[in-house]
Short mmCIF file of C-alpha atoms in Angstrom, two decimals:
data_model
loop_
_atom_site.label_atom_id
_atom_site.label_comp_id
_atom_site.label_asym_id
_atom_site.label_seq_id
_atom_site.Cartn_x
_atom_site.Cartn_y
_atom_site.Cartn_z
CA MET A 14 -11.55 -4.14 -15.65
CA ASN A 15 -11.59 -1.21 -18.05
CA ASN A 16 -9.04 -0.97 -20.85
CA GLN A 17 -9.24 2.82 -21.02
CA MET A 18 -8.98 5.47 -18.31
CA THR A 19 -12.53 6.78 -17.89
CA ALA A 20 -12.16 8.53 -14.54
CA PRO A 21 -8.76 10.26 -14.50
CA ILE A 22 -7.41 11.68 -11.25
CA THR A 23 -5.25 14.39 -12.80
CA GLY A 24 -4.43 17.11 -10.28
CA HIS A 25 -5.76 15.07 -7.36
CA ASP A 26 -3.79 13.94 -4.31
CA PHE A 27 -3.21 10.25 -3.54
CA LEU A 28 -3.61 9.95 0.23
CA THR A 29 -5.92 6.94 0.72
CA LEU A 30 -7.93 4.68 -1.57
CA LEU A 31 -11.06 5.82 0.25
CA ASP A 32 -10.76 9.15 -1.59
CA PHE A 33 -11.48 7.52 -4.96
CA THR A 34 -14.43 5.89 -6.65
CA PRO A 35 -14.45 2.19 -7.55
CA ALA A 36 -14.22 3.24 -11.21
CA GLN A 37 -11.09 5.29 -10.57
CA ILE A 38 -9.40 2.40 -8.73
CA ASP A 39 -10.39 0.07 -11.56
CA ASP A 40 -8.92 2.49 -14.07
CA LEU A 41 -5.67 2.78 -12.13
CA LEU A 42 -5.30 -1.00 -12.08
CA ALA A 43 -6.01 -1.21 -15.80
CA LEU A 44 -3.37 1.42 -16.46
CA ALA A 45 -0.87 -0.37 -14.19
CA LEU A 46 -1.34 -3.55 -16.23
CA LYS A 47 -0.86 -1.64 -19.46
CA VAL A 48 2.27 0.06 -18.14
CA LYS A 49 3.65 -3.31 -17.10
CA GLN A 50 2.88 -4.95 -20.44
CA GLU A 51 3.88 -2.04 -22.70
CA PRO A 52 6.48 0.03 -20.81
CA GLU A 53 7.97 1.49 -23.99
CA GLN A 54 4.69 3.26 -24.72
CA PHE A 55 5.19 5.46 -21.65
CA ALA A 56 8.96 5.99 -21.82
CA GLU A 57 8.68 9.76 -22.36
CA ALA A 58 5.30 10.36 -20.69
CA LEU A 59 6.77 12.40 -17.82
CA LYS A 60 9.68 13.96 -19.68
CA GLY A 61 10.75 17.17 -17.98
CA LYS A 62 8.72 16.46 -14.82
CA SER A 63 10.19 16.05 -11.33
CA LEU A 64 9.04 14.22 -8.21
CA GLY A 65 10.18 15.41 -4.79
CA MET A 66 10.48 12.42 -2.42
CA ILE A 67 10.45 13.20 1.32
CA PHE A 68 11.54 10.32 3.55
CA GLU A 69 11.27 10.58 7.34
CA ASN A 70 11.91 6.83 7.63
CA ALA A 71 14.25 4.29 6.07
CA SER A 72 13.02 2.68 2.88
CA THR A 73 14.03 0.09 0.30
CA ARG A 74 11.06 -0.72 -1.92
CA THR A 75 9.38 2.69 -1.77
CA ARG A 76 12.45 4.73 -2.65
CA VAL A 77 13.75 2.43 -5.35
CA SER A 78 10.37 1.85 -7.01
CA PHE A 79 9.43 5.53 -7.15
CA GLU A 80 12.87 6.65 -8.31
CA VAL A 81 13.12 3.96 -10.98
CA GLY A 82 9.51 4.57 -11.96
CA MET A 83 10.09 8.27 -12.62
CA THR A 84 13.24 7.46 -14.59
CA GLN A 85 11.44 4.90 -16.75
CA LEU A 86 8.70 7.45 -17.46
CA GLY A 87 11.29 9.98 -18.60
CA GLY A 88 11.12 12.12 -15.47
CA HIS A 89 13.37 12.81 -12.50
CA ALA A 90 13.10 12.03 -8.77
CA LEU A 91 14.82 13.86 -5.90
CA PHE A 92 15.51 12.09 -2.61
CA LEU A 93 14.88 14.46 0.30
CA SER A 94 15.59 13.48 3.90
CA PRO A 95 14.61 15.70 6.88
CA ARG A 96 18.26 16.17 7.80
CA ASP A 97 18.85 17.69 4.38
CA MET A 98 15.79 19.96 4.47
CA GLN A 99 14.64 22.86 6.59
CA ILE A 100 11.60 20.83 7.62
CA GLY A 101 14.02 18.85 9.77
CA ARG A 102 14.87 22.08 11.61
CA GLY A 103 11.28 23.05 12.29
CA GLU A 104 10.18 24.80 9.09
CA PRO A 105 6.37 24.76 8.97
CA ILE A 106 4.81 22.17 6.68
CA LYS A 107 2.96 25.00 4.96
CA ASP A 108 6.22 26.63 3.92
CA THR A 109 7.77 23.36 2.76
CA ALA A 110 4.65 22.60 0.70
CA ASN A 111 4.68 25.99 -0.98
CA VAL A 112 8.43 25.95 -1.63
CA LEU A 113 8.45 22.47 -3.19
CA SER A 114 5.39 23.32 -5.27
CA ARG A 115 7.47 25.99 -7.04
CA TYR A 116 10.13 23.42 -8.02
CA VAL A 117 8.57 19.99 -8.58
CA ASN A 118 5.49 18.59 -10.30
CA ALA A 119 4.49 16.24 -7.47
CA ILE A 120 5.51 15.44 -3.92
CA MET A 121 5.77 11.95 -2.46
CA ILE A 122 6.16 11.61 1.30
CA ARG A 123 6.83 8.69 3.64
CA THR A 124 6.24 9.87 7.17
CA ASN A 125 4.81 8.89 10.54
CA SER A 126 1.75 11.03 11.08
CA HIS A 127 -1.06 10.95 8.54
CA GLU A 128 -1.87 14.50 9.62
CA THR A 129 1.48 15.60 8.18
CA VAL A 130 0.50 14.29 4.75
CA GLU A 131 -2.90 15.94 4.96
CA GLN A 132 -1.32 19.28 5.86
CA LEU A 133 1.20 18.95 3.06
CA ALA A 134 -1.60 18.25 0.58
CA GLU A 135 -3.65 21.15 1.90
CA HIS A 136 -0.91 23.69 1.23
CA ALA A 137 0.82 22.22 -1.83
CA SER A 138 -0.32 23.31 -5.28
CA VAL A 139 0.95 20.07 -6.84
CA PRO A 140 -0.30 16.50 -6.23
CA VAL A 141 0.86 14.83 -3.01
CA ILE A 142 1.33 11.06 -2.80
CA ASN A 143 1.14 9.19 0.49
CA ALA A 144 3.96 6.63 0.37
CA LEU A 145 3.20 5.47 3.94
CA THR A 146 1.86 6.94 7.16
CA ASP A 147 0.76 5.45 10.46
CA ALA A 148 -2.80 5.29 9.10
CA TYR A 149 -2.52 4.19 5.45
CA HIS A 150 -0.22 2.60 2.89
CA PRO A 151 -2.21 3.08 -0.35
CA CYS A 152 0.63 2.53 -2.82
CA GLN A 153 1.26 -0.90 -1.28
CA ALA A 154 -2.44 -1.70 -1.51
CA MET A 155 -2.50 -0.85 -5.22
CA ALA A 156 0.40 -3.24 -5.80
CA ASP A 157 -1.43 -5.88 -3.77
CA LEU A 158 -4.59 -5.52 -5.86
CA LEU A 159 -2.56 -5.79 -9.04
CA THR A 160 -0.84 -8.96 -7.77
CA VAL A 161 -4.11 -10.62 -6.83
CA TYR A 162 -5.78 -9.65 -10.10
CA GLU A 163 -2.93 -11.04 -12.21
CA GLN A 164 -3.39 -14.49 -10.66
CA LYS A 165 -7.13 -14.58 -10.04
CA LYS A 166 -8.30 -12.49 -13.03
CA THR A 167 -10.88 -10.85 -10.79
CA LEU A 168 -11.14 -9.10 -7.43
CA LYS A 169 -14.85 -8.91 -6.73
CA GLY A 170 -16.05 -11.74 -4.52
CA LEU A 171 -12.60 -12.97 -3.52
CA LYS A 172 -11.79 -13.45 0.15
CA LEU A 173 -8.60 -11.85 1.45
CA VAL A 174 -7.64 -12.50 5.07
CA TYR A 175 -5.05 -10.33 6.74
CA VAL A 176 -3.54 -11.99 9.82
CA GLY A 177 -1.67 -9.77 12.26
CA ASP A 178 -1.43 -6.24 13.57
CA GLY A 179 -4.28 -3.88 12.67
CA ASN A 180 -1.87 -1.37 11.17
CA ASN A 181 -1.65 0.92 8.13
CA VAL A 182 -1.41 -2.04 5.74
CA ALA A 183 -4.56 -3.59 7.22
CA HIS A 184 -6.36 -0.25 6.92
CA SER A 185 -5.43 0.09 3.26
CA LEU A 186 -6.46 -3.49 2.48
CA LEU A 187 -9.89 -2.76 3.97
CA ALA A 188 -10.11 0.32 1.76
CA ALA A 189 -8.96 -1.71 -1.24
CA GLY A 190 -11.63 -4.32 -0.62
CA ALA A 191 -14.30 -1.66 -0.18
CA LYS A 192 -13.46 -0.12 -3.55
CA THR A 193 -13.14 -3.34 -5.56
CA GLY A 194 -15.79 -5.63 -4.08
CA MET A 195 -13.21 -7.95 -2.52
CA ASP A 196 -14.18 -9.33 0.89
CA VAL A 197 -11.54 -8.56 3.54
CA THR A 198 -11.21 -9.98 7.04
CA VAL A 199 -8.62 -8.67 9.49
CA ALA A 200 -7.70 -11.24 12.15
CA SER A 201 -5.81 -9.63 15.04
CA PRO A 202 -5.19 -10.34 18.72
CA ALA A 203 -7.46 -8.54 21.14
CA GLY A 204 -6.14 -5.04 21.66
CA TYR A 205 -4.39 -4.91 18.29
CA GLU A 206 -7.41 -4.48 16.02
CA VAL A 207 -7.66 -1.88 13.28
CA ASP A 208 -8.66 1.69 14.08
CA GLN A 209 -12.43 1.63 14.54
CA ALA A 210 -13.05 4.95 12.79
CA ILE A 211 -11.12 3.80 9.71
CA PHE A 212 -12.93 0.46 9.76
CA GLU A 213 -16.30 2.22 9.82
CA LYS A 214 -15.28 4.45 6.89
CA ALA A 215 -14.29 1.39 4.88
CA VAL A 216 -17.52 -0.43 5.74
CA ALA A 217 -19.52 2.58 4.60
CA ALA A 218 -17.58 2.71 1.33
CA ALA A 219 -18.09 -1.03 0.80
CA LYS A 220 -21.84 -0.56 0.44
CA GLU A 221 -21.26 0.63 -3.13
CA THR A 222 -19.46 -2.55 -4.21
CA GLY A 223 -21.01 -5.12 -1.89
CA ALA A 224 -17.69 -6.07 -0.28
CA VAL A 225 -17.97 -7.70 3.13
CA LEU A 226 -15.47 -6.33 5.64
CA THR A 227 -15.07 -8.07 8.99
CA GLN A 228 -12.79 -8.37 11.99
CA SER A 229 -11.87 -11.45 13.99
CA ASN A 230 -9.72 -12.56 16.92
CA GLN A 231 -9.71 -16.15 15.64
CA PRO A 232 -7.19 -16.67 12.80
CA GLU A 233 -8.21 -20.28 12.10
CA GLU A 234 -11.83 -19.30 11.66
CA ALA A 235 -10.93 -16.25 9.57
CA VAL A 236 -8.58 -18.04 7.15
CA LYS A 237 -11.04 -20.80 6.25
CA ASP A 238 -11.58 -20.85 2.45
CA ALA A 239 -9.46 -17.73 1.91
CA ASP A 240 -8.29 -16.90 -1.61
CA VAL A 241 -5.50 -14.71 -0.26
CA ILE A 242 -3.61 -14.79 3.05
CA TYR A 243 -1.70 -11.64 3.94
CA THR A 244 0.48 -10.78 6.91
CA ASP A 245 2.96 -8.15 8.10
CA VAL A 246 5.54 -7.87 10.85
CA TRP A 247 4.16 -7.89 14.38
CA ALA A 248 6.06 -4.76 15.42
CA SER A 249 5.97 -2.18 12.64
CA MET A 250 8.35 0.74 12.40
CA GLY A 251 7.98 2.82 15.55
CA PHE A 252 6.87 -0.09 17.71
CA GLU A 253 10.19 -1.94 17.98
CA ALA A 254 10.26 -1.39 21.76
CA GLU A 255 7.13 -3.55 22.03
CA GLN A 256 8.68 -6.49 20.15
CA GLN A 257 8.87 -8.97 23.05
CA GLU A 258 5.44 -8.07 24.38
CA ARG A 259 3.92 -8.37 20.93
CA GLU A 260 5.54 -11.76 20.35
CA GLN A 261 3.56 -13.08 23.29
CA HIS A 262 0.24 -11.61 22.15
CA PHE A 263 0.70 -12.64 18.50
CA ALA A 264 1.95 -16.17 19.19
CA GLY A 265 -1.21 -17.77 17.82
CA PHE A 266 -1.28 -15.57 14.73
CA GLN A 267 1.71 -16.95 12.87
CA VAL A 268 1.00 -17.86 9.25
CA ASN A 269 2.34 -21.40 9.00
CA GLU A 270 1.49 -24.44 6.94
CA GLN A 271 -1.14 -25.59 9.42
CA LEU A 272 -3.00 -22.27 9.26
CA ALA A 273 -2.56 -21.95 5.49
CA SER A 274 -4.04 -25.44 4.98
CA LEU A 275 -7.40 -23.98 6.00
CA ALA A 276 -7.41 -21.67 2.97
CA LYS A 277 -8.28 -22.70 -0.57
CA ALA A 278 -5.75 -24.98 -2.25
CA ASP A 279 -4.80 -22.26 -4.75
CA TYR A 280 -4.50 -19.47 -2.19
CA GLN A 281 -1.97 -16.67 -2.61
CA PHE A 282 0.35 -15.67 0.21
CA LEU A 283 1.26 -11.98 0.34
CA HIS A 284 3.52 -9.92 2.60
CA CYS A 285 4.46 -6.25 2.16
CA LEU A 286 8.03 -6.89 3.41
CA PRO A 287 10.39 -6.72 5.16
CA ALA A 288 9.54 -10.08 6.75
CA HIS A 289 10.74 -11.84 9.86
CA ARG A 290 10.80 -15.53 8.98
CA GLY A 291 9.96 -17.61 12.02
CA GLU A 292 7.83 -14.88 13.58
CA GLU A 293 4.73 -13.69 11.67
CA VAL A 294 5.31 -16.29 8.93
CA THR A 295 7.31 -19.46 8.55
CA ALA A 296 9.91 -19.93 5.84
CA GLU A 297 7.89 -22.84 4.44
CA VAL A 298 5.01 -20.48 3.61
CA ILE A 299 6.77 -17.30 2.55
CA ASP A 300 9.28 -19.20 0.41
CA GLY A 301 6.74 -21.77 -0.77
CA ASN A 302 5.03 -22.15 -4.13
CA ARG A 303 1.91 -20.22 -3.02
CA SER A 304 3.95 -17.13 -2.18
CA PHE A 305 3.81 -14.14 -4.52
CA ILE A 306 5.81 -11.67 -2.45
CA TYR A 307 8.29 -10.81 -5.19
CA ASP A 308 5.48 -10.19 -7.68
CA GLN A 309 4.17 -7.74 -5.08
CA VAL A 310 7.56 -6.07 -4.93
CA GLU A 311 7.71 -5.67 -8.71
CA ASN A 312 4.14 -4.45 -8.87
CA ARG A 313 4.96 -1.53 -6.57
CA LEU A 314 6.85 -0.15 -9.57
CA HIS A 315 4.02 -0.60 -12.06
CA ALA A 316 1.23 0.54 -9.73
CA GLN A 317 3.14 3.67 -8.77
CA LYS A 318 3.94 4.48 -12.39
CA ALA A 319 0.20 4.31 -13.04
CA ILE A 320 -0.46 6.63 -10.11
CA LEU A 321 2.15 9.11 -11.33
CA LEU A 322 0.79 9.03 -14.87
CA SER A 323 -2.77 9.53 -13.65
CA LEU A 324 -1.84 12.46 -11.41
CA LEU A 325 0.42 14.23 -13.88
CA THR A 326 -1.02 13.49 -17.34
CA THR A 327 -4.39 13.09 -19.03
CA ILE A 328 -3.79 9.50 -20.16
#
């Protein structure tokens, strides 16, 4: 991993990891580590700069980490909910993008449709950060990569197995693997696999790093010799009405001690949270000594500070 930023992304948008080169992702991770180890060095880096934060959905980690991150970098963050903005009353995304661009230095948005983020980025004259859509969760993936690297001291050649719904987190982990050379397998029940178009994009990107990206409907087979086991809730935000149906389909995809025993002895367990203990993962695993979920939580802060610095400065 590089110690210096050699491929800055200043002025870019941060919508999906697939938009960046492996060198740029490597640089972001190196900067995140530096920010974490030497926070005082960056205390005034974003002095006088503001981040507009649009939230269409409830949030704990995303809101707190971005708001605290901007504060620690000397900047300011504004929480903006649809009910407090004209966008909630039907103002075109184009107008919102242009208006906010006249006030803030960057826009972060957590929304449902990935198309909304793309439209916002198209019309905004300041960088736009995707804090979660139905297609991707790139900020989470950056924190995940940082968490794995801290423990394993490498990413290339590792085997990460995601067990569960083929959702935005799974998509971003595939992209993360493609850009870092980490092999990623997504094990999902039939009918709940990742989006095929996104999978194909990630596979194409993986040719540059040699990462092997695969899908499976057999969790036991997939988890064998894994360095990292990752899972998420079975019914993500927006799919709560399918909870009971999904519980039936995902019954064999719970991450428990029996499944985890198939991984390497020093495996890491990761979960983007919030978690439902007793459903997608047992308490024995998520609260066990191979769990690094709270390191993940903390690393959202450091990874996002690195993203903000890279978008808004020439560090």
